[in-house]
Short mmCIF file of C-alpha atoms in Angstrom, two decimals:
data_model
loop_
_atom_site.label_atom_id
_atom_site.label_comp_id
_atom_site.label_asym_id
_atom_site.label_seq_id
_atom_site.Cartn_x
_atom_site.Cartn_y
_atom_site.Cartn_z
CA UNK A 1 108.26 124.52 90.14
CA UNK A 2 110.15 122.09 88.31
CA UNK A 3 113.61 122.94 90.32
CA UNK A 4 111.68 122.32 93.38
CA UNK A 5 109.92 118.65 91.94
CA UNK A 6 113.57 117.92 90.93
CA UNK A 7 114.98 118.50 94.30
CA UNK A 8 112.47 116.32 95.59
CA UNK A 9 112.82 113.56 94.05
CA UNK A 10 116.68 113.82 93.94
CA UNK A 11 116.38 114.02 98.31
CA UNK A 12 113.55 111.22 97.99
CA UNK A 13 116.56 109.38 96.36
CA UNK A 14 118.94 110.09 98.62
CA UNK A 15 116.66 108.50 101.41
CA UNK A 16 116.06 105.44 99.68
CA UNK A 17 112.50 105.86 99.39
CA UNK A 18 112.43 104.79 95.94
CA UNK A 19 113.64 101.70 96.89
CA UNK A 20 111.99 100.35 99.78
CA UNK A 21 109.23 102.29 100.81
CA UNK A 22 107.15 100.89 98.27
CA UNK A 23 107.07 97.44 100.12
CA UNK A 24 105.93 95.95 103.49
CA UNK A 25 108.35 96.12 106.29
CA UNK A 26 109.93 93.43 106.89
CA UNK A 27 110.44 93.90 110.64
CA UNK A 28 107.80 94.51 113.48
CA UNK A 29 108.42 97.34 116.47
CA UNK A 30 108.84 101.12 116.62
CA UNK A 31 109.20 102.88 114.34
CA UNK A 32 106.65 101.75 112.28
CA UNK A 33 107.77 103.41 109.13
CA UNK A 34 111.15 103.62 107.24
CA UNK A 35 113.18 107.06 107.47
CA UNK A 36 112.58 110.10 109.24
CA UNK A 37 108.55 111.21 109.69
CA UNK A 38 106.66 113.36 111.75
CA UNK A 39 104.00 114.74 113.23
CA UNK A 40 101.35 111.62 112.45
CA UNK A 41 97.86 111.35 111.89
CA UNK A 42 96.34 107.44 111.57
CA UNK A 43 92.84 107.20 110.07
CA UNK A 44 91.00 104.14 109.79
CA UNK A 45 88.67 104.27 106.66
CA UNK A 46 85.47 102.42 106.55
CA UNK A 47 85.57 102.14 102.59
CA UNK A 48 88.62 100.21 102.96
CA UNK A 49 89.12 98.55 105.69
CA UNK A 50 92.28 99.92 106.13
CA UNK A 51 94.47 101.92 108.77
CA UNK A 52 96.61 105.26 107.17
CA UNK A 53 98.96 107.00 108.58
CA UNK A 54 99.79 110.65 107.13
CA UNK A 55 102.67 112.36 108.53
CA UNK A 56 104.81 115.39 107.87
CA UNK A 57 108.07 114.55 105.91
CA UNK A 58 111.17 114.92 107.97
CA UNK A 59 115.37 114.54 107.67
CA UNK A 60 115.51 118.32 106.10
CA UNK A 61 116.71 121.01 107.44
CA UNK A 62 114.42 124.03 108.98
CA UNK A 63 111.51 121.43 108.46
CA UNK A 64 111.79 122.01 104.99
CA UNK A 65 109.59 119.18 103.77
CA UNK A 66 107.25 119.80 100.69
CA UNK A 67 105.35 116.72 100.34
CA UNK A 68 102.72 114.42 102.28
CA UNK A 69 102.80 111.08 102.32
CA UNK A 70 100.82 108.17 103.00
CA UNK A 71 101.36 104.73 104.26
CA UNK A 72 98.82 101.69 104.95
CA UNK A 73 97.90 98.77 106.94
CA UNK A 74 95.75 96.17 107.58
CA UNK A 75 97.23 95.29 111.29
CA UNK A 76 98.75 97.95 112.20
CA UNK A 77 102.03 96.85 112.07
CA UNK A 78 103.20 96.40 108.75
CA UNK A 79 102.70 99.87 106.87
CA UNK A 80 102.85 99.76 102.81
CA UNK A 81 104.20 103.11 101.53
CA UNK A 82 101.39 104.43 99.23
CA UNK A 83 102.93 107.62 97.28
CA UNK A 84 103.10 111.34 97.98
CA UNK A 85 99.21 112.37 98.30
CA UNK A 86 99.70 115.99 98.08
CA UNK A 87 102.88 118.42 96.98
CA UNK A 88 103.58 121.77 97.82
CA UNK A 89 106.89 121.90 95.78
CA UNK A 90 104.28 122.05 92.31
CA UNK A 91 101.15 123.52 91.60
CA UNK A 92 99.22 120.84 93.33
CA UNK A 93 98.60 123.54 96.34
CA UNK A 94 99.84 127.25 94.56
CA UNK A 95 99.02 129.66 97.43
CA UNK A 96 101.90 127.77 100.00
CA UNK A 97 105.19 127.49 98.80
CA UNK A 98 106.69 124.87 101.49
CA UNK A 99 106.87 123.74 104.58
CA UNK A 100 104.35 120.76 104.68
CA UNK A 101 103.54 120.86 107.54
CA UNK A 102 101.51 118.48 110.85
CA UNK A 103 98.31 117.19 108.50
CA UNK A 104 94.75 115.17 109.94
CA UNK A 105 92.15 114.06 107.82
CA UNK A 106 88.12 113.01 108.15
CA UNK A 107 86.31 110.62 106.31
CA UNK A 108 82.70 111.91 105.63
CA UNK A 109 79.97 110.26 104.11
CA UNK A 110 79.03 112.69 101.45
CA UNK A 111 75.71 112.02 99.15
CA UNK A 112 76.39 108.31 99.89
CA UNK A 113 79.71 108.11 99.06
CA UNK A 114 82.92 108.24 101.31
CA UNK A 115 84.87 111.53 100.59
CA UNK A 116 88.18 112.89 102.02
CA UNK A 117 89.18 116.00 103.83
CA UNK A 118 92.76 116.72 104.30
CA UNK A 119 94.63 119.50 106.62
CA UNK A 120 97.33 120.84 106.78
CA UNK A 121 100.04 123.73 107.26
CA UNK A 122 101.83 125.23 104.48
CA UNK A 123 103.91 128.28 104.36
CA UNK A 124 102.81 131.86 102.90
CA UNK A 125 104.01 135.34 102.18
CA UNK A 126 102.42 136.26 105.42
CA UNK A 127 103.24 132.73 107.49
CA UNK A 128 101.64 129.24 107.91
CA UNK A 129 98.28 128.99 106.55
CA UNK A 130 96.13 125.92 106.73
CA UNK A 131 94.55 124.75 103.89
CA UNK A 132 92.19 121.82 103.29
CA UNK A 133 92.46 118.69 99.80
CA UNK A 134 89.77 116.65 99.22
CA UNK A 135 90.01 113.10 97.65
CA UNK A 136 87.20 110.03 96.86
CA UNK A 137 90.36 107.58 98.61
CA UNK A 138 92.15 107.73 101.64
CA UNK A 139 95.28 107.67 99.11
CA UNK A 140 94.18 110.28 96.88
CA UNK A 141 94.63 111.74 94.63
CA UNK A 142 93.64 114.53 96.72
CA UNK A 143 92.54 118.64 94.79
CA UNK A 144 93.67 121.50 97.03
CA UNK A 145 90.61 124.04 97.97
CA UNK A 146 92.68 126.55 96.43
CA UNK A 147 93.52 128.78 99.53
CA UNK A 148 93.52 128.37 102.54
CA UNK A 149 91.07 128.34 105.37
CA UNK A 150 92.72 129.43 108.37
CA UNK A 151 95.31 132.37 107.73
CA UNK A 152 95.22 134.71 111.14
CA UNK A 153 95.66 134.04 114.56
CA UNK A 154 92.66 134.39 116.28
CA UNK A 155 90.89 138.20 117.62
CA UNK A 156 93.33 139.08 120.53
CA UNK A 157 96.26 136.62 119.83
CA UNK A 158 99.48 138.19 119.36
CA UNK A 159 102.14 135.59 119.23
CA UNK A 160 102.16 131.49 117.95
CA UNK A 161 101.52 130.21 114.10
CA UNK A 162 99.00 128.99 112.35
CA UNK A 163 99.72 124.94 112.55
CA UNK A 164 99.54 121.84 113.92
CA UNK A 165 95.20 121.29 112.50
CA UNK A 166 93.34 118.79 114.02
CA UNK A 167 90.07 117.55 112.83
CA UNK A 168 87.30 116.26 114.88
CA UNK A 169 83.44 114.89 114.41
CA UNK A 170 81.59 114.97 117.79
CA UNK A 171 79.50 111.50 118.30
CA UNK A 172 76.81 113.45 120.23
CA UNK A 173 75.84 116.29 117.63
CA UNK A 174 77.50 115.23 114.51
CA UNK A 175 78.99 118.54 113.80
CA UNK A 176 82.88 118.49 113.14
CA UNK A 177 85.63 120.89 114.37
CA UNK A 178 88.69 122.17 113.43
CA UNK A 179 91.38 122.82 116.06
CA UNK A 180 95.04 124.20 115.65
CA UNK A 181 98.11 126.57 117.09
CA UNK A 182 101.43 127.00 118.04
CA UNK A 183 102.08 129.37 121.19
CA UNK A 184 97.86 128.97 121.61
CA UNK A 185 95.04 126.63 120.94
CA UNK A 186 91.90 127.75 118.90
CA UNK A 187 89.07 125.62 117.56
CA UNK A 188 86.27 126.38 115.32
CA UNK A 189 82.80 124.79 114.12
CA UNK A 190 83.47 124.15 110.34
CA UNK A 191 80.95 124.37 107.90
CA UNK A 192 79.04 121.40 106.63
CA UNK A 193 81.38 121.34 103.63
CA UNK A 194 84.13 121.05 105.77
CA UNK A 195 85.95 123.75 103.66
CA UNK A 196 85.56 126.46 105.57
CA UNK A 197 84.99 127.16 109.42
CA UNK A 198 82.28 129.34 111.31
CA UNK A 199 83.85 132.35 112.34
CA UNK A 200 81.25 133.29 115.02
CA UNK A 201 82.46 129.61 116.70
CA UNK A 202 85.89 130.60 116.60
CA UNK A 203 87.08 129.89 120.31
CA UNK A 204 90.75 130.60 122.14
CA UNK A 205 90.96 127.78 124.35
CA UNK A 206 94.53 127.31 125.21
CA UNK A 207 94.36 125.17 128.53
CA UNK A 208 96.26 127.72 131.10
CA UNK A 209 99.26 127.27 133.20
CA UNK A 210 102.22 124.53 133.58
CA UNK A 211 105.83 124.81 133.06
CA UNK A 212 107.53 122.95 130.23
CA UNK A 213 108.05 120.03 133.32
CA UNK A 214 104.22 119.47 133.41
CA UNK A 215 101.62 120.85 131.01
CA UNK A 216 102.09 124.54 129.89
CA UNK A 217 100.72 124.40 126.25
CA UNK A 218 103.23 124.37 123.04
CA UNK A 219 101.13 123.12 120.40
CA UNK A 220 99.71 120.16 118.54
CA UNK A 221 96.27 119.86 120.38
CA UNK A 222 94.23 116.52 118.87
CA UNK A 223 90.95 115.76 120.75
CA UNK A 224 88.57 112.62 120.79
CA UNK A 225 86.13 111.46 122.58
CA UNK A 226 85.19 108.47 125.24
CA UNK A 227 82.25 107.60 127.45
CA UNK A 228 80.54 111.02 128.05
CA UNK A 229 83.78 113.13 128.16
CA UNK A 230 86.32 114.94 125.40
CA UNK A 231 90.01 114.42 125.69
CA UNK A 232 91.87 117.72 124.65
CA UNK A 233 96.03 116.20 124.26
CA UNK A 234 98.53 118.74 123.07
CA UNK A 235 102.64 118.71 123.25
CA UNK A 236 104.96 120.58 125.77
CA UNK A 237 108.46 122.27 125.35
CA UNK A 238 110.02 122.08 121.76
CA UNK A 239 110.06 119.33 119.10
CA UNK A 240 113.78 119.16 119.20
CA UNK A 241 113.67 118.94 123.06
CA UNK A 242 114.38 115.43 124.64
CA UNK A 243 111.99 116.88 127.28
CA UNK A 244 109.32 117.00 124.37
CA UNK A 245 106.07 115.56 125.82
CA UNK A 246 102.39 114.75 126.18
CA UNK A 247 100.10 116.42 128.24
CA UNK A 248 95.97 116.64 128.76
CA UNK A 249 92.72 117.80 130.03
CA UNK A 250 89.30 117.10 129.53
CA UNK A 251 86.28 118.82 128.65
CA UNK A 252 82.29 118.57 128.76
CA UNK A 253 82.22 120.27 124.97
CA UNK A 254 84.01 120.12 122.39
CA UNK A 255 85.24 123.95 122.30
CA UNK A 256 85.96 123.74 126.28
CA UNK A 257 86.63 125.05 128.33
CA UNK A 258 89.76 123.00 129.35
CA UNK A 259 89.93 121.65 132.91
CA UNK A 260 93.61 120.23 132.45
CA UNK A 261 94.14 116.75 134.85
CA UNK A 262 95.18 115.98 137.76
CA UNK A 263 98.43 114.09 136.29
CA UNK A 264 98.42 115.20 132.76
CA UNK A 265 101.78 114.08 132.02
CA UNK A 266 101.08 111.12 129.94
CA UNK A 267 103.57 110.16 127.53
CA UNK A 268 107.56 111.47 128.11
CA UNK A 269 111.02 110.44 127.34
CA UNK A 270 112.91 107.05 128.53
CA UNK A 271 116.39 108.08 128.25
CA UNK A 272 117.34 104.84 130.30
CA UNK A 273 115.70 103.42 127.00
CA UNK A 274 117.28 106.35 124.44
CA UNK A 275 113.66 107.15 123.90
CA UNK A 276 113.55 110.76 123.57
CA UNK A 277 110.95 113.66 123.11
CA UNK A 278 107.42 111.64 122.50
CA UNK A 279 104.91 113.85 121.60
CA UNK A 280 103.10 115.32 118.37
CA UNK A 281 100.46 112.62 118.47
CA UNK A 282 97.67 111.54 117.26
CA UNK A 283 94.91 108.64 119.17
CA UNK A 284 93.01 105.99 117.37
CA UNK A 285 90.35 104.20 118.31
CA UNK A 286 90.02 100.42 117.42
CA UNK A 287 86.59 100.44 115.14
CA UNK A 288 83.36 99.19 118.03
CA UNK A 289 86.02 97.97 120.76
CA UNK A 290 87.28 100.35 123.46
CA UNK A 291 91.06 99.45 122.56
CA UNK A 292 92.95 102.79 121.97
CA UNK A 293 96.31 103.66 120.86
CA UNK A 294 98.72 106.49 120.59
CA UNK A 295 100.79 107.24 117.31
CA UNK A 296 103.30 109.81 117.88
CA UNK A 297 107.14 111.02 116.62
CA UNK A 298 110.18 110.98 118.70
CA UNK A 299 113.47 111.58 118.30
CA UNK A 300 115.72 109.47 116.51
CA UNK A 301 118.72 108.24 119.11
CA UNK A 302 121.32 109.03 116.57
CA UNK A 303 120.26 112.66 116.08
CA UNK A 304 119.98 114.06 119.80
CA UNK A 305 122.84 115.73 119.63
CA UNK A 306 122.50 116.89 116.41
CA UNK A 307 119.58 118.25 114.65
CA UNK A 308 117.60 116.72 116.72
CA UNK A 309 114.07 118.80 115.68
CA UNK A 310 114.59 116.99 112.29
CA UNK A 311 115.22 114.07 112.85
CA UNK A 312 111.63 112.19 114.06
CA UNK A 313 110.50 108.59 113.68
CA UNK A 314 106.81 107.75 114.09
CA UNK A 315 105.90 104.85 116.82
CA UNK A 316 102.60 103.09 117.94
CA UNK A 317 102.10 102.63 121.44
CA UNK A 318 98.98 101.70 123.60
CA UNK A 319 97.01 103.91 125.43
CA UNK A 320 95.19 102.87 128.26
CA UNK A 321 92.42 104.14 130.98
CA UNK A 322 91.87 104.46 134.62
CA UNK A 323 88.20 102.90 135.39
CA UNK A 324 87.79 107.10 136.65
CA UNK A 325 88.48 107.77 132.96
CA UNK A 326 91.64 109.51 133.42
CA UNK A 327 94.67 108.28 131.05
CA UNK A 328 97.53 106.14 132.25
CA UNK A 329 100.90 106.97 131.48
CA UNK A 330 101.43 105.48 128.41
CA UNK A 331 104.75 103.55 127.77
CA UNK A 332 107.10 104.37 124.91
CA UNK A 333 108.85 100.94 123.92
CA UNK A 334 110.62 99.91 121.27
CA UNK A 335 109.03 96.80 121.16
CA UNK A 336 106.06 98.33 119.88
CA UNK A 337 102.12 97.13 119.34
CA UNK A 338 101.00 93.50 118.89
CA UNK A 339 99.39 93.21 115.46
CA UNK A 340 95.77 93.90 115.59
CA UNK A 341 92.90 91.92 113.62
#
């Protein structure tokens, strides 16, 4: 393990993140973070007041990334690099051996005091796995489960991974589900330890149809939920693609089914801007206020040509609503979000 932790921090170096990812930026706009990250999730913790972003580690190649990280704000616009929170490259997580992979995270209120549940992909002798890290901060330090949670496709599924988790707590029933896939969607009830997910709940719901134009499903589904309905977002075509987009459907549960929308193109590339292949997101709500956003990767301008499934940058735009409830198009920018208070 020590090869690996050496390689890590000799890559880490090579990125400057040593240097300058420990500070505020200095600069407003997207991307909101330094170097290459993707696949984010933001969480906004009550016992701090703060908004995190988690993302997977990018700039290697064959997504090669061992290591989480996790970055903070108090606006949402300047982000304070907070440390690696979990590391697959030691024995921090020992059943995965790489490929950090596309994490989300819940804060719970657990015997009176806030507790968090982290998920993500790593890889295994047998493929992705998701696995679940628990911590008393939103920064950690975070104690692997063990093993993972998820390690099979689910009963009937032939083809996709195991990645891309998504965590969810349902307003109405209070009950919290965990959704993932690449090639499908599946979503489960978990537990109330969050560890571990009901099997008998276990549902295939990959919303049907589409072409990589539109909305055939790829992977990365997130859900939330607004005003009597749940929002089911996932990502067409392939990371790497400059076609790489945003598409959804809504639901009257929170394991479907899917009816996708009417337009469910919602976020897609601005090449007249060299904004290319939005997607891989992740939606936050601002705390009591009906003011949404949408945090997502892209691909860095420099890299379309080469690499480009490597080379991701994570941006903030806002999200906004029909007064039907369906989503408008949301507008990548460079420009970004104003600061929020």
């Amino acid at each position: 393990m020590m090869k690996k932790t050496l390689t890590i921090l000799a890559m880490a170096g090579l990125l400057g993140i040593p240097a300058h990812l420990s500070a505020q930026r200095a600069k407003t706009g997207n991307p909101v973070l330094p170097e290459f990250h993707a696949d984010p999730e933001i969480l906004y913790a009550k016992q701090t007041n703060k908004y995190y972003i988690y993302s997977t580690t990018d700039g290697t190649p064959g997504w090669g990334g061992y290591y989480f990280t996790v970055f903070s704000s108090k606006d949402l616009t300047d982000w304070r690099h907070e440390g690696i929170m979990l590391d697959l490259g030691t024995d921090q997580v020992k059943w995965s051996d790489g490929n950090a992979w596309a994490p989300c995270i819940i804060e719970k209120k657990v015997d009176g005091k806030y507790k968090y549940f982290f998920y993500f992909s790593g890889n295994t002798p047998n493929g992705k796995a998701i696995g679940v890290a628990t911590a008393n901060h939103p920064c950690g330090p975070f104690t692997d489960a063990g093993h993972p949670i998820v390690d099979r496709r689910p009963e009937g599924q032939k083809h996709g991974q195991q990645i891309d988790v998504d965590v969810f707590e349902d307003p109405v029933s209070g009950k919290s589900y965990l959704y993932w896939g690449n090639g499908y969607m599946a979503g489960a009830e978990l537990n109330e330890d969050m560890m571990s997910i009901k099997p008998e709940t276990e549902t295939l719901m990959t919303p049907q149809g589409g072409t990589l134009q539109d909305y055939a499903f790829r992977e990365a589904p997130y859900v939330f939920y607004r005003k009597g309905t749940y929002y089911f977002l996932w990502s067409v075509d392939d990371t790497g693609s400059p076609n790489y987009h945003v598409a959804y459907g809504t639901a009257k549960s929170p394991l479907g089914p899917i009816e996708v929308a009417k337009n469910p193109v919602i976020l897609i590339q601005r090449p007249e801007q060299e904004i290319y292949g939005p997607a891989h997101n992740a939606v936050l709500q601002i705390p009591g206020k009906d003011e949404w956003y949408i945090v997502y990767h892209r691909i860095n301008k420099n890299y379309i040509k080469h690499q480009p499934g490597v080379h991701r940058e994570v941006c903030i735009d806002k999200m906004e609503f029909n007064e039907d409830g369906t989503i408008k198009p949301v507008i990548p920018t460079h420009e970004g979000i104003k600061r929020v208070k």
